[in-house]
Amino acid sequence: MVPENIDLVPPSRSVVEQASVPDPEALGERAGQDPLAFWAAEAAELEWSEPWEQVLDDSAAPFFTWFPGGRTNIVRNAVDRHLAGPRKNKLALIWVSEDGKETRTYSFHALNRQVTQMANVLKAMGVGKGDIVTIYLPRIPEIWFAMLACAKIGAVHSVVFGGYSADALRDRIDASESKLVITADGSWINGSVFPMKDVIDEAIRFSPTVENLVVVRRTGSEVTMDPLRDHWYGDLTSLPIAKGPCPTEPMAAEDPLFLLYTSGSTGQPKAIVHAHGGYQVGTYATTKYVFDIRDEDRYWCTADPGWVTGHSYGLYGPLLNGATSFMFEGGPTFPYPNRWWSLIEYYGISIFYTAPTAIRSLMRFGKAWPNRHDLSSLRLLGSVGEPINPEAWHWFHEVIGGGECPIMDTWWQTETGMFQICPQPVMPLKPGSAGRPFYGQEVAVLDEQGNEVPTGAEGMLVLKHPWPAMFRGLYHDDQRYIDTYWSKYPGYYLTGDSARIDEDGYVWIVGRADDVIKVSGHRIGTAEVEAAMDSHPDVVEAAVVGLPHEVKGQSIHAYAVLRPGANGSQELAEAIRLHVAQHLSPIAKPDGIDFVESLPKTRSGKIMRRVLKAQALGEDVGDLSTMDTEA
Ligand code: WTA
């Protein structure tokens, strides 16, 4: 919604005084006039072993290539280039264990040693350029080493979030034909062990491709090791194969860097492909400008490395800028709801990037918890994943940021790889709006016919220009790439979000306009949850919708048609919820399940989720003329 009377929040004096870019309007104007010159200048701040011949080649649009002819490697810029200068002994990573008893720190020099060691191990196990390695690890430094080690030798990483279950993991490993998987014996979740190794064993039991499983010791839990397939990482590193230098492979700018599976409207999750060259330029520049990141900063992105935020703004963006990052293994409320605040105080965090759902859940515990801590090291805050409601925005701004720290509400997607709509530190902010398009980008809000809607009206959000960190397609599925993103409004990238633009050009994201649900900022496709429900023996057919939820943003509500004779009891509902947790992920568990006789469908057999949603919300169900009369 665009509120009637918006309280514009001007930047504090200290922000203005320190700003690296005091006049983002002027820079935005220059970048707007010549986006390619802007991006070429950003790219030139990084190292390339061969210069690019062209900034952008759009001759085969929507298959765009950025910096064709150029050769580079994101690791060269994220790690190697810092070793030659004063950052060599600067901390790249500070990590704290969930129980707080363990701290591990890595300078850039030490990070390079770890990455080199893992890269040597991967190479010795036969991993080479273009091979896809699946990584299923907890929030521990090894997940960074693994991702960087893959990139260093030209392999492609495919990280699967540590909370996914065996079925979801198997689908992703099989689809990417990984020969090697990196995992851990277990992970810590609120004081207990999640058996990662057991989950992976189940996922790869009949895998036609996986030859080796590298296991990092984390929890010390008892696990079964297959003597032919499984290797303790700790054992491998003591072998001669792990020793010695490992060159960083010069890659073509367009060579793939990673795959990341994400949910879409329909069907199986899609593998988003990102490439070395453009991705490094986009994440480098956005981190630099939007977080105004500096050498003296201590930066904390709370997102798990398993999500795109953990890739672009956890790992790569900060390292490309030579920043010091903080990583915490645990969650915000264990053992008490002051956990994050105490870490910010203790480690002197200056930039803190998190999600609205976390802010809302911490808000519920009251400000007494953060008020016990000195949070004055903070200078800038960030939010991502879903719209932030003004109430949460103000709490974050006042209680956490002391009224002094600007909040960068950054809108972007797994597909975009980098921020597309976001404020700049010195920009006056409107709580609840993600600000304006990033340098070089323009957006529009369109109606069904492709006309721009009047100022302030809601419509489909599209991006008008290509950008360097854009995804290079869907793995092995060009047609789906074209159909999903580029067909509805030719020439424009369809975001799938609904939005409004106000008279100052500030964008207000309403939410997904498709069948994607954002639960606590996690992206979940209705089709995946429905498929998991359908696999329960008592369910004939299921439909799920996202309903507004005070803390999670959206919650999943399900409808199920049961097999004849099944008893629609509370116990069965609970069993189906558990089934979804086990077969997909606990984050995809429906909050409620209604048992129904049938589901409303169109004549062509598509489930009309819009009708179910309207009914659940007690709203007018609208035009039902295309509905199947039998249903
Ligand atoms: C939503 C996460 C409002 C949006 C980086 C988008 C947001 C989807 C914001 C992508 C924001 C992300 N304000 N909505 N600042 N950031 N979204 O791929 O609906 O997990 O389409 O990427 O998150 O989710 P994804």
Coordinates of C-alpha atoms and ligand atoms in Angstrom, one line a residue, residues 260 262-263 272 307-309 313 353 356 383-388 408-416 419 421 432-434 461 493 495-498 508-514 516 518 521-524, ligand 1:
L260 CA 20.7 -22.2 -7.0
T262 CA 14.4 -21.7 -6.2
S263 CA 10.7 -22.0 -6.3
I272 CA 19.0 -20.4 -11.5
W307 CA 19.8 -18.8 0.1
V308 CA 20.7 -16.2 -2.5
T309 CA 21.2 -13.5 0.1
Y313 CA 25.6 -10.4 0.3
Y353 CA 21.4 -7.0 7.2
P356 CA 11.5 -8.4 8.3
S383 CA 16.2 -5.6 5.2
V384 CA 15.4 -8.1 2.5
G385 CA 13.1 -10.9 1.5
E386 CA 9.6 -9.4 1.8
P387 CA 8.0 -6.0 2.3
I388 CA 8.8 -4.6 5.8
M408 CA 18.4 -0.2 3.3
D409 CA 15.3 -2.0 2.3
T410 CA 16.7 -4.0 -0.7
W411 CA 14.4 -5.5 -3.3
W412 CA 15.9 -8.3 -5.5
Q413 CA 15.5 -12.0 -6.3
T414 CA 17.5 -15.2 -6.7
E415 CA 17.2 -14.4 -10.5
T416 CA 18.5 -10.9 -10.3
F419 CA 19.8 -5.4 -5.7
I421 CA 15.4 -1.5 -6.1
G432 CA 7.8 0.3 3.8
S433 CA 9.2 1.4 0.4
A434 CA 12.3 -0.2 -1.1
L461 CA 6.5 -5.0 -11.7
Y493 CA 11.9 -8.8 -17.3
T495 CA 9.5 -10.1 -11.7
G496 CA 6.4 -11.9 -10.6
D497 CA 5.8 -9.2 -8.0
S498 CA 3.0 -6.8 -7.8
W508 CA 6.2 -0.1 -2.9
I509 CA 6.3 -3.8 -3.3
V510 CA 2.9 -5.4 -2.6
G511 CA 4.0 -9.0 -2.8
R512 CA 4.2 -12.0 -5.2
A513 CA 1.5 -11.9 -7.9
D514 CA 2.0 -15.6 -8.7
V516 CA 5.0 -18.3 -4.9
K518 CA 7.0 -16.0 1.1
G521 CA 11.1 -14.6 3.7
H522 CA 11.7 -18.1 2.4
R523 CA 10.5 -18.6 -1.1
I524 CA 8.1 -21.6 -1.4
Ligands
WTA1 C1 10.5 -10.7 -2.3 C2 15.4 -12.9 -2.0 C3 9.7 -6.6 -0.7 C4 9.8 -10.4 -3.6 C5 16.5 -11.8 -2.1 C6 10.8 -11.1 -4.6 C7 11.0 -8.4 -1.3 C8 11.1 -12.3 -3.8 C9 12.1 -7.7 -0.9 C10 12.5 -13.0 -4.2 C11 12.0 -6.4 -0.4 C12 12.7 -9.6 -1.8 N1 10.7 -5.9 -0.3 N2 9.7 -7.9 -1.2 N3 13.0 -5.7 0.0 N4 13.2 -8.5 -1.2 N5 11.4 -9.6 -1.8 O1 14.4 -15.2 -4.8 O2 8.6 -10.9 -3.6 O3 14.2 -15.7 -2.3 O4 10.1 -11.5 -5.8 O5 15.3 -13.6 -3.2 O6 11.2 -11.8 -2.4 O7 12.8 -14.0 -3.3 P1 14.2 -14.7 -3.4

